[in-house]
Structures are given as structure tokens and as C-alpha cells.
PDB file of C-alpha atoms and ligand atoms in Angstrom:
ATOM      1  CA  MET A 355     101.960  73.249 120.413  1.00  0.00           C
ATOM      2  CA  ILE A 356     103.530  76.388 118.999  1.00  0.00           C
ATOM      3  CA  PRO A 357     103.824  76.099 115.220  1.00  0.00           C
ATOM      4  CA  ASP A 358     107.238  76.347 113.587  1.00  0.00           C
ATOM      5  CA  TRP A 359     106.395  79.541 111.726  1.00  0.00           C
ATOM      6  CA  ALA A 360     109.373  79.494 109.386  1.00  0.00           C
ATOM      7  CA  GLU A 361     108.285  76.028 108.310  1.00  0.00           C
ATOM      8  CA  GLU A 362     104.622  77.122 107.960  1.00  0.00           C
ATOM      9  CA  ARG A 363     105.712  79.997 105.701  1.00  0.00           C
ATOM     10  CA  ARG A 364     107.985  77.738 103.683  1.00  0.00           C
ATOM     11  CA  LYS A 365     105.058  75.386 103.046  1.00  0.00           C
ATOM     12  CA  MET A 366     102.791  78.332 102.205  1.00  0.00           C
ATOM     13  CA  VAL A 367     105.273  79.583  99.610  1.00  0.00           C
ATOM     14  CA  GLU A 368     105.812  76.126  98.147  1.00  0.00           C
ATOM     15  CA  ALA A 369     102.166  75.097  97.805  1.00  0.00           C
ATOM     16  CA  GLN A 370     100.259  78.346  97.343  1.00  0.00           C
ATOM     17  CA  LEU A 371     102.788  80.485  95.467  1.00  0.00           C
ATOM     18  CA  ILE A 372     105.262  78.298  93.559  1.00  0.00           C
ATOM     19  CA  GLY A 373     102.490  75.750  93.065  1.00  0.00           C
ATOM     20  CA  ARG A 374     100.413  78.398  91.288  1.00  0.00           C
ATOM     21  CA  GLY A 375     103.115  79.878  89.138  1.00  0.00           C
ATOM     22  CA  ILE A 376     104.688  82.703  91.146  1.00  0.00           C
ATOM     23  CA  ARG A 377     108.301  82.771  89.930  1.00  0.00           C
ATOM     24  CA  ASP A 378     109.853  86.029  91.177  1.00  0.00           C
ATOM     25  CA  ALA A 379     112.565  84.755  93.531  1.00  0.00           C
ATOM     26  CA  ARG A 380     112.643  88.014  95.507  1.00  0.00           C
ATOM     27  CA  VAL A 381     108.897  87.872  96.157  1.00  0.00           C
ATOM     28  CA  LEU A 382     109.158  84.231  97.241  1.00  0.00           C
ATOM     29  CA  ALA A 383     112.081  84.987  99.576  1.00  0.00           C
ATOM     30  CA  ALA A 384     110.266  87.964 101.107  1.00  0.00           C
ATOM     31  CA  MET A 385     107.179  85.874 101.809  1.00  0.00           C
ATOM     32  CA  ARG A 386     109.237  83.124 103.408  1.00  0.00           C
ATOM     33  CA  GLU A 387     110.898  85.696 105.600  1.00  0.00           C
ATOM     34  CA  ILE A 388     108.193  88.213 106.642  1.00  0.00           C
ATOM     35  CA  PRO A 389     106.327  86.896 109.713  1.00  0.00           C
ATOM     36  CA  ARG A 390     102.787  86.945 108.303  1.00  0.00           C
ATOM     37  CA  GLU A 391     101.597  85.526 111.641  1.00  0.00           C
ATOM     38  CA  ASP A 392     102.551  88.842 113.282  1.00  0.00           C
ATOM     39  CA  PHE A 393     100.241  90.846 110.997  1.00  0.00           C
ATOM     40  CA  VAL A 394      96.956  89.077 111.813  1.00  0.00           C
ATOM     41  CA  PRO A 395      94.816  89.436 114.960  1.00  0.00           C
ATOM     42  CA  PRO A 396      95.995  87.116 117.777  1.00  0.00           C
ATOM     43  CA  GLU A 397      92.883  84.915 117.515  1.00  0.00           C
ATOM     44  CA  ALA A 398      93.585  84.301 113.800  1.00  0.00           C
ATOM     45  CA  ARG A 399      97.260  83.540 114.267  1.00  0.00           C
ATOM     46  CA  VAL A 400      96.925  79.778 113.801  1.00  0.00           C
ATOM     47  CA  THR A 401      95.406  80.318 110.340  1.00  0.00           C
ATOM     48  CA  ALA A 402      97.917  83.015 109.316  1.00  0.00           C
ATOM     49  CA  CYS A 403      99.501  80.934 106.557  1.00  0.00           C
ATOM     50  CA  GLY A 404      96.217  79.523 105.254  1.00  0.00           C
ATOM     51  CA  ASP A 405      95.107  79.904 101.651  1.00  0.00           C
ATOM     52  CA  ALA A 406      92.536  82.655 102.334  1.00  0.00           C
ATOM     53  CA  PRO A 407      92.073  86.283 103.316  1.00  0.00           C
ATOM     54  CA  ILE A 408      91.731  86.928 107.063  1.00  0.00           C
ATOM     55  CA  GLY A 409      89.602  89.542 108.859  1.00  0.00           C
ATOM     56  CA  ILE A 410      91.619  92.333 110.486  1.00  0.00           C
ATOM     57  CA  GLY A 411      88.701  94.365 111.894  1.00  0.00           C
ATOM     58  CA  TRP A 412      86.720  97.322 110.540  1.00  0.00           C
ATOM     59  CA  GLY A 413      85.285  95.021 107.861  1.00  0.00           C
ATOM     60  CA  GLN A 414      88.694  94.715 106.185  1.00  0.00           C
ATOM     61  CA  THR A 415      90.971  91.780 105.399  1.00  0.00           C
ATOM     62  CA  ILE A 416      94.601  90.893 104.883  1.00  0.00           C
ATOM     63  CA  SER A 417      94.664  89.452 101.348  1.00  0.00           C
ATOM     64  CA  GLN A 418      95.184  85.780 100.567  1.00  0.00           C
ATOM     65  CA  PRO A 419      98.965  85.100 100.352  1.00  0.00           C
ATOM     66  CA  TYR A 420      98.732  84.275  96.627  1.00  0.00           C
ATOM     67  CA  MET A 421      97.145  87.643  95.845  1.00  0.00           C
ATOM     68  CA  THR A 422      99.829  89.559  97.755  1.00  0.00           C
ATOM     69  CA  ALA A 423     102.514  87.597  95.892  1.00  0.00           C
ATOM     70  CA  LEU A 424     100.902  88.031  92.482  1.00  0.00           C
ATOM     71  CA  MET A 425     100.513  91.788  92.942  1.00  0.00           C
ATOM     72  CA  ALA A 426     104.106  92.147  94.100  1.00  0.00           C
ATOM     73  CA  GLU A 427     105.320  90.050  91.162  1.00  0.00           C
ATOM     74  CA  CYS A 428     103.344  92.186  88.699  1.00  0.00           C
ATOM     75  CA  LEU A 429     105.318  95.243  89.848  1.00  0.00           C
ATOM     76  CA  GLU A 430     108.640  93.718  88.624  1.00  0.00           C
ATOM     77  CA  LEU A 431     110.612  95.251  91.494  1.00  0.00           C
ATOM     78  CA  SER A 432     114.410  95.025  91.442  1.00  0.00           C
ATOM     79  CA  GLY A 433     115.179  96.838  94.699  1.00  0.00           C
ATOM     80  CA  SER A 434     115.674 100.447  93.624  1.00  0.00           C
ATOM     81  CA  GLU A 435     112.034 101.492  93.393  1.00  0.00           C
ATOM     82  CA  ARG A 436     109.824 103.840  95.343  1.00  0.00           C
ATOM     83  CA  VAL A 437     106.405 102.274  95.810  1.00  0.00           C
ATOM     84  CA  LEU A 438     102.964 103.538  96.840  1.00  0.00           C
ATOM     85  CA  GLU A 439     100.535 101.049  98.348  1.00  0.00           C
ATOM     86  CA  VAL A 440      96.894 102.119  98.626  1.00  0.00           C
ATOM     87  CA  GLY A 441      95.169 100.199 101.443  1.00  0.00           C
ATOM     88  CA  ALA A 442      97.843  99.380 104.042  1.00  0.00           C
ATOM     89  CA  GLY A 443      95.401  97.265 106.097  1.00  0.00           C
ATOM     90  CA  SER A 444      97.538  95.106 108.387  1.00  0.00           C
ATOM     91  CA  GLY A 445     100.782  96.393 106.863  1.00  0.00           C
ATOM     92  CA  TYR A 446     101.715  92.908 105.608  1.00  0.00           C
ATOM     93  CA  ALA A 447     101.810  93.644 101.871  1.00  0.00           C
ATOM     94  CA  ALA A 448     103.697  96.860 102.618  1.00  0.00           C
ATOM     95  CA  ALA A 449     106.293  94.794 104.501  1.00  0.00           C
ATOM     96  CA  VAL A 450     106.619  92.408 101.544  1.00  0.00           C
ATOM     97  CA  LEU A 451     107.021  95.339  99.142  1.00  0.00           C
ATOM     98  CA  GLY A 452     109.504  96.962 101.522  1.00  0.00           C
ATOM     99  CA  ALA A 453     111.663  93.839 101.408  1.00  0.00           C
ATOM    100  CA  ILE A 454     112.022  94.018  97.628  1.00  0.00           C
ATOM    101  CA  ALA A 455     111.934  97.778  96.933  1.00  0.00           C
ATOM    102  CA  ARG A 456     113.864 100.791  98.209  1.00  0.00           C
ATOM    103  CA  GLU A 457     111.032 102.670  99.853  1.00  0.00           C
ATOM    104  CA  VAL A 458     107.303 102.164 100.438  1.00  0.00           C
ATOM    105  CA  ILE A 459     104.595 104.635 101.362  1.00  0.00           C
ATOM    106  CA  ALA A 460     101.397 102.831 102.394  1.00  0.00           C
ATOM    107  CA  ILE A 461      98.242 104.917 102.718  1.00  0.00           C
ATOM    108  CA  GLU A 462      95.224 103.732 104.735  1.00  0.00           C
ATOM    109  CA  ILE A 463      91.783 105.341 105.067  1.00  0.00           C
ATOM    110  CA  VAL A 464      90.773 103.717 108.402  1.00  0.00           C
ATOM    111  CA  PRO A 465      92.823 105.546 111.052  1.00  0.00           C
ATOM    112  CA  GLU A 466      92.790 102.595 113.476  1.00  0.00           C
ATOM    113  CA  LEU A 467      94.161 100.286 110.787  1.00  0.00           C
ATOM    114  CA  ALA A 468      96.808 102.827 109.808  1.00  0.00           C
ATOM    115  CA  ALA A 469      97.929 102.846 113.449  1.00  0.00           C
ATOM    116  CA  ALA A 470      97.876  99.036 113.634  1.00  0.00           C
ATOM    117  CA  ALA A 471      99.804  98.674 110.370  1.00  0.00           C
ATOM    118  CA  SER A 472     102.393 101.105 111.620  1.00  0.00           C
ATOM    119  CA  MET A 473     102.768  99.192 114.860  1.00  0.00           C
ATOM    120  CA  ASN A 474     102.978  95.807 113.096  1.00  0.00           C
ATOM    121  CA  LEU A 475     105.728  97.140 110.832  1.00  0.00           C
ATOM    122  CA  ARG A 476     107.687  98.555 113.746  1.00  0.00           C
ATOM    123  CA  ARG A 477     107.302  95.417 115.862  1.00  0.00           C
ATOM    124  CA  THR A 478     108.585  93.219 113.048  1.00  0.00           C
ATOM    125  CA  GLY A 479     111.496  95.549 112.276  1.00  0.00           C
ATOM    126  CA  ARG A 480     110.119  96.502 108.855  1.00  0.00           C
ATOM    127  CA  ALA A 481     109.513 100.212 109.403  1.00  0.00           C
ATOM    128  CA  ARG A 482     112.967 101.358 108.268  1.00  0.00           C
ATOM    129  CA  ASN A 483     111.889 101.914 104.655  1.00  0.00           C
ATOM    130  CA  VAL A 484     108.106 101.559 104.987  1.00  0.00           C
ATOM    131  CA  ARG A 485     105.977 104.499 106.109  1.00  0.00           C
ATOM    132  CA  VAL A 486     102.232 104.374 106.768  1.00  0.00           C
ATOM    133  CA  VAL A 487     100.164 107.506 106.208  1.00  0.00           C
ATOM    134  CA  ASP A 488      96.554 108.201 107.104  1.00  0.00           C
ATOM    135  CA  GLY A 489      94.244 109.232 104.310  1.00  0.00           C
ATOM    136  CA  ASP A 490      92.249 108.593 101.156  1.00  0.00           C
ATOM    137  CA  GLY A 491      94.636 106.890  98.744  1.00  0.00           C
ATOM    138  CA  GLY A 492      92.143 107.144  95.884  1.00  0.00           C
ATOM    139  CA  TRP A 493      93.793 110.487  95.300  1.00  0.00           C
ATOM    140  CA  GLY A 494      97.203 108.869  95.624  1.00  0.00           C
ATOM    141  CA  TYR A 495      99.737 110.616  97.822  1.00  0.00           C
ATOM    142  CA  PRO A 496     101.022 113.559  95.802  1.00  0.00           C
ATOM    143  CA  ALA A 497     103.691 114.508  98.366  1.00  0.00           C
ATOM    144  CA  GLY A 498     105.673 111.381  97.468  1.00  0.00           C
ATOM    145  CA  ALA A 499     105.036 111.259  93.702  1.00  0.00           C
ATOM    146  CA  PRO A 500     106.161 110.134  91.207  1.00  0.00           C
ATOM    147  CA  TYR A 501     106.248 106.425  92.117  1.00  0.00           C
ATOM    148  CA  ASP A 502     108.015 103.670  90.197  1.00  0.00           C
ATOM    149  CA  ALA A 503     105.246 101.303  91.233  1.00  0.00           C
ATOM    150  CA  ILE A 504     101.756 101.590  92.712  1.00  0.00           C
ATOM    151  CA  SER A 505      99.749  98.739  94.240  1.00  0.00           C
ATOM    152  CA  VAL A 506      96.067  99.175  95.098  1.00  0.00           C
ATOM    153  CA  ALA A 507      94.686  96.615  97.577  1.00  0.00           C
ATOM    154  CA  ALA A 508      90.985  97.544  97.314  1.00  0.00           C
ATOM    155  CA  GLY A 509      88.560  97.122  94.410  1.00  0.00           C
ATOM    156  CA  ALA A 510      87.880 100.330  92.476  1.00  0.00           C
ATOM    157  CA  PRO A 511      84.880 101.133  90.251  1.00  0.00           C
ATOM    158  CA  ASP A 512      87.355 102.695  87.828  1.00  0.00           C
ATOM    159  CA  VAL A 513      91.053 103.489  87.646  1.00  0.00           C
ATOM    160  CA  PRO A 514      91.547 106.728  89.617  1.00  0.00           C
ATOM    161  CA  PHE A 515      93.175 109.329  87.389  1.00  0.00           C
ATOM    162  CA  SER A 516      95.378 110.617  90.230  1.00  0.00           C
ATOM    163  CA  LEU A 517      97.102 107.233  90.456  1.00  0.00           C
ATOM    164  CA  LEU A 518      97.962 107.135  86.753  1.00  0.00           C
ATOM    165  CA  ASP A 519      99.130 110.713  87.053  1.00  0.00           C
ATOM    166  CA  GLN A 520     101.406 109.946  90.049  1.00  0.00           C
ATOM    167  CA  LEU A 521     102.880 106.871  88.367  1.00  0.00           C
ATOM    168  CA  GLY A 522     106.392 107.566  87.045  1.00  0.00           C
ATOM    169  CA  ASP A 523     107.555 106.798  83.505  1.00  0.00           C
ATOM    170  CA  PRO A 524     108.587 104.032  83.372  1.00  0.00           C
ATOM    171  CA  GLY A 525     106.239 102.698  86.019  1.00  0.00           C
ATOM    172  CA  ILE A 526     103.814  99.880  86.798  1.00  0.00           C
ATOM    173  CA  LEU A 527     100.418 100.109  88.516  1.00  0.00           C
ATOM    174  CA  VAL A 528      98.397  97.121  89.711  1.00  0.00           C
ATOM    175  CA  ILE A 529      94.737  97.607  90.643  1.00  0.00           C
ATOM    176  CA  PRO A 530      91.550  95.533  90.966  1.00  0.00           C
ATOM    177  CA  VAL A 531      88.817  97.175  88.887  1.00  0.00           C
ATOM    178  CA  GLY A 532      85.174  96.250  88.357  1.00  0.00           C
ATOM    179  CA  PRO A 533      81.874  95.708  90.165  1.00  0.00           C
ATOM    180  CA  ARG A 534      81.878  95.522  93.951  1.00  0.00           C
ATOM    181  CA  ASP A 535      82.306  91.779  94.303  1.00  0.00           C
ATOM    182  CA  ASP A 536      83.898  90.709  91.065  1.00  0.00           C
ATOM    183  CA  GLN A 537      86.955  92.478  89.639  1.00  0.00           C
ATOM    184  CA  GLU A 538      89.839  92.128  87.224  1.00  0.00           C
ATOM    185  CA  LEU A 539      93.346  92.650  88.513  1.00  0.00           C
ATOM    186  CA  ARG A 540      94.615  95.135  85.934  1.00  0.00           C
ATOM    187  CA  VAL A 541      98.244  95.958  85.340  1.00  0.00           C
ATOM    188  CA  ALA A 542      99.228  99.226  83.688  1.00  0.00           C
ATOM    189  CA  ARG A 543     102.712  99.732  82.303  1.00  0.00           C
ATOM    190  CA  LYS A 544     103.657 103.347  81.609  1.00  0.00           C
ATOM    191  CA  ARG A 545     106.512 103.693  79.161  1.00  0.00           C
ATOM    192  CA  GLY A 546     107.555 106.450  76.782  1.00  0.00           C
ATOM    193  CA  GLY A 547     104.471 108.483  77.617  1.00  0.00           C
ATOM    194  CA  ARG A 548     102.095 105.616  76.768  1.00  0.00           C
ATOM    195  CA  ILE A 549     100.172 103.199  78.970  1.00  0.00           C
ATOM    196  CA  GLU A 550      99.655  99.533  78.100  1.00  0.00           C
ATOM    197  CA  TRP A 551      97.108  97.437  79.997  1.00  0.00           C
ATOM    198  CA  ARG A 552      96.782  93.739  80.702  1.00  0.00           C
ATOM    199  CA  VAL A 553      94.618  91.645  83.027  1.00  0.00           C
ATOM    200  CA  ALA A 554      96.574  89.442  85.469  1.00  0.00           C
ATOM    201  CA  THR A 555      93.631  87.528  86.948  1.00  0.00           C
ATOM    202  CA  LEU A 556      90.050  87.750  88.145  1.00  0.00           C
ATOM    203  CA  CYS A 557      89.723  88.624  91.810  1.00  0.00           C
ATOM    204  CA  ARG A 558      87.575  89.838  94.665  1.00  0.00           C
ATOM    205  CA  PHE A 559      88.832  92.609  96.915  1.00  0.00           C
ATOM    206  CA  VAL A 560      87.176  94.702  99.602  1.00  0.00           C
ATOM    207  CA  PRO A 561      85.783  97.898  98.062  1.00  0.00           C
ATOM    208  CA  LEU A 562      87.870 101.015  97.614  1.00  0.00           C
ATOM    209  CA  ARG A 563      86.295 103.750  99.731  1.00  0.00           C
ATOM    210  CA  GLY A 564      86.629 107.507  99.645  1.00  0.00           C
ATOM    211  CA  GLY A 565      86.249 110.054  96.871  1.00  0.00           C
ATOM    212  CA  GLU A 566      87.311 107.737  94.032  1.00  0.00           C
ATOM    213  CA  GLY A 567      85.710 104.646  95.519  1.00  0.00           C
ATOM    214  CA  TRP A 568      82.313 103.155  96.333  1.00  0.00           C
ATOM    215  CA  ARG A 569      80.041 105.376  98.446  1.00  0.00           C
TER     216      ARG A 569
HETATM  217  N1  SAH B1794      97.366  95.325 101.846  1.00  0.00           N
HETATM  218  C1  SAH B1794      96.587  94.950 103.011  1.00  0.00           C
HETATM  219  C2  SAH B1794      95.206  94.492 102.607  1.00  0.00           C
HETATM  220  C3  SAH B1794      94.242  95.532 102.943  1.00  0.00           C
HETATM  221  S1  SAH B1794      92.561  95.298 102.492  1.00  0.00           S
HETATM  222  C4  SAH B1794      97.273  93.896 103.852  1.00  0.00           C
HETATM  223  O1  SAH B1794      98.271  93.331 103.410  1.00  0.00           O
HETATM  224  O2  SAH B1794      96.828  93.679 104.985  1.00  0.00           O
HETATM  225  C5  SAH B1794      92.263  96.884 101.792  1.00  0.00           C
HETATM  226  C6  SAH B1794      92.499  98.062 102.677  1.00  0.00           C
HETATM  227  O3  SAH B1794      92.234  99.226 101.891  1.00  0.00           O
HETATM  228  C7  SAH B1794      91.590  98.164 103.889  1.00  0.00           C
HETATM  229  O4  SAH B1794      92.379  98.279 105.039  1.00  0.00           O
HETATM  230  C8  SAH B1794      90.799  99.444 103.642  1.00  0.00           C
HETATM  231  O5  SAH B1794      90.510 100.163 104.809  1.00  0.00           O
HETATM  232  C9  SAH B1794      91.726 100.216 102.731  1.00  0.00           C
HETATM  233  N2  SAH B1794      91.117 101.244 101.883  1.00  0.00           N
HETATM  234  C10 SAH B1794      89.920 101.213 101.262  1.00  0.00           C
HETATM  235  N3  SAH B1794      89.725 102.344 100.555  1.00  0.00           N
HETATM  236  C11 SAH B1794      90.840 103.114 100.739  1.00  0.00           C
HETATM  237  C12 SAH B1794      91.238 104.393 100.272  1.00  0.00           C
HETATM  238  N4  SAH B1794      90.472 105.138  99.474  1.00  0.00           N
HETATM  239  N5  SAH B1794      92.452 104.869 100.669  1.00  0.00           N
HETATM  240  C13 SAH B1794      93.245 104.141 101.499  1.00  0.00           C
HETATM  241  N6  SAH B1794      92.911 102.924 101.960  1.00  0.00           N
HETATM  242  C14 SAH B1794      91.730 102.408 101.600  1.00  0.00           C
END
């Protein structure tokens, strides 16, 4: 039987997101609407709305729905923002961000995943304001800076300076930082030339690679 995907997503949002305290109505609406099932490999489609990350090839994963929602909520997007996502992966989080911001640039270090993300976004009609670029996002993407918001979807040993530098003022950055398999999701708010930090949750992301990442 073919699942009723709209219903699967509605249940996912209800149980996994609202049930755990996600309150941003725009994030919740985006995650009800974006077809997550179209961003996972065909063989994983039946588990697309499950409460877990899913392998997307090249040792990478599409994050657990809750983590995507929490990161998006941390960015406090109202619809006018320009956003940088580091680690496009499947393109799913970029699609969610694209639904609640003005423009998204998503950078991906694995060329095959960048191509797949791009295709997923086009196929689902989400490419209008979301662009995928190939490259090492540990250095940010200076050509598009400054950004009102930056979301990093891979665990970094430290906060890359380039990302703080390319964050606008005001601006919000969300990034998992810490040892390889045990990080804090840190949120930086830049305002009036100062940066305030808080920790949103503990988490476990795939490692950030490249010049500012794990070698
Ligand atoms: N946001 C993605 C989740 C991706 S997992 C989604 O919704 O599907 C993290 C991704 O970060 C992986 O695809 C990995 O290849 C990528 N990545 C790791 N280091 C990177 C770097 N330095 N620059 C850009 N992408 C990177």
C-alpha cells in the first residue's frame, strides 16, 4: 500500500516536533508541506518520516526531523532573510529553510551529493530560491555574504572563524561543536557588534570535513 504521505508528515510533525517543544508555526508548516520522502534514497522511502537520521550515501545522512526543525527554529526566520546552509546533503533542510526564508545558498563538499541535492530541490519545485553550490563550506561562501542566518549541518571541532565573519549583524548562526561523536548545538546571536552564545541541545552529527573540519 502506498502511504498517505501528507498524513505521515502530519503525524511526524505532531509527535516528533510539537511533542518535543518545537513551536515556530512556520517551521511546523514547512515540515508538513515539504515532501521529505522525496529527499531520501528510494529504498529508504518507507522510513522517511521516522524519528531517526537516514543514510543518503557517501557515509552521510539526512538529519532526524527533530534536529532539522530545531535548527530552523533557532534561526528565528521571518521570511526576509538570506541564509547559508553548510552541508546540503539531500537538500531537505535547505528546502525547509527555503520555505521560511527569502533565499538559501546550500554548500556541499561531496560533489555527488551536491548534484543530488540540486536535483531533489528541482524535482520538488523548491529550487526557485534555493541554490546548491559545490565546495568546502567550512570557509563559508564569501560570494554571498553577509548572511542573516547560517546553519551548519556537520559537527565541527571548533567554530570556523569565516562563518562568524560572514554572519551579518544582526544575525544568528547554529552549529554543532565538539568531539567527533558528541557535540553541543551552539547558537550564536550577533547583535550590535557583539556575539552571545547559548547551547540549544546535545547532539551527534556527521563530522565537518575540509580545511576547518576533521582530517
Ligand atoms: N542538511 C542535510 C544533512 C546533511 S549531513 C540534509 O538535510 O540532508 C551533513 C552534510 O555535510 C554531508 O552531506 C556532508 O558531505 C556535508 N559536509 C561535511 N563537511 C562539509 C564542508 N566542509 N562543507 C560542505 N559540506 C560539508
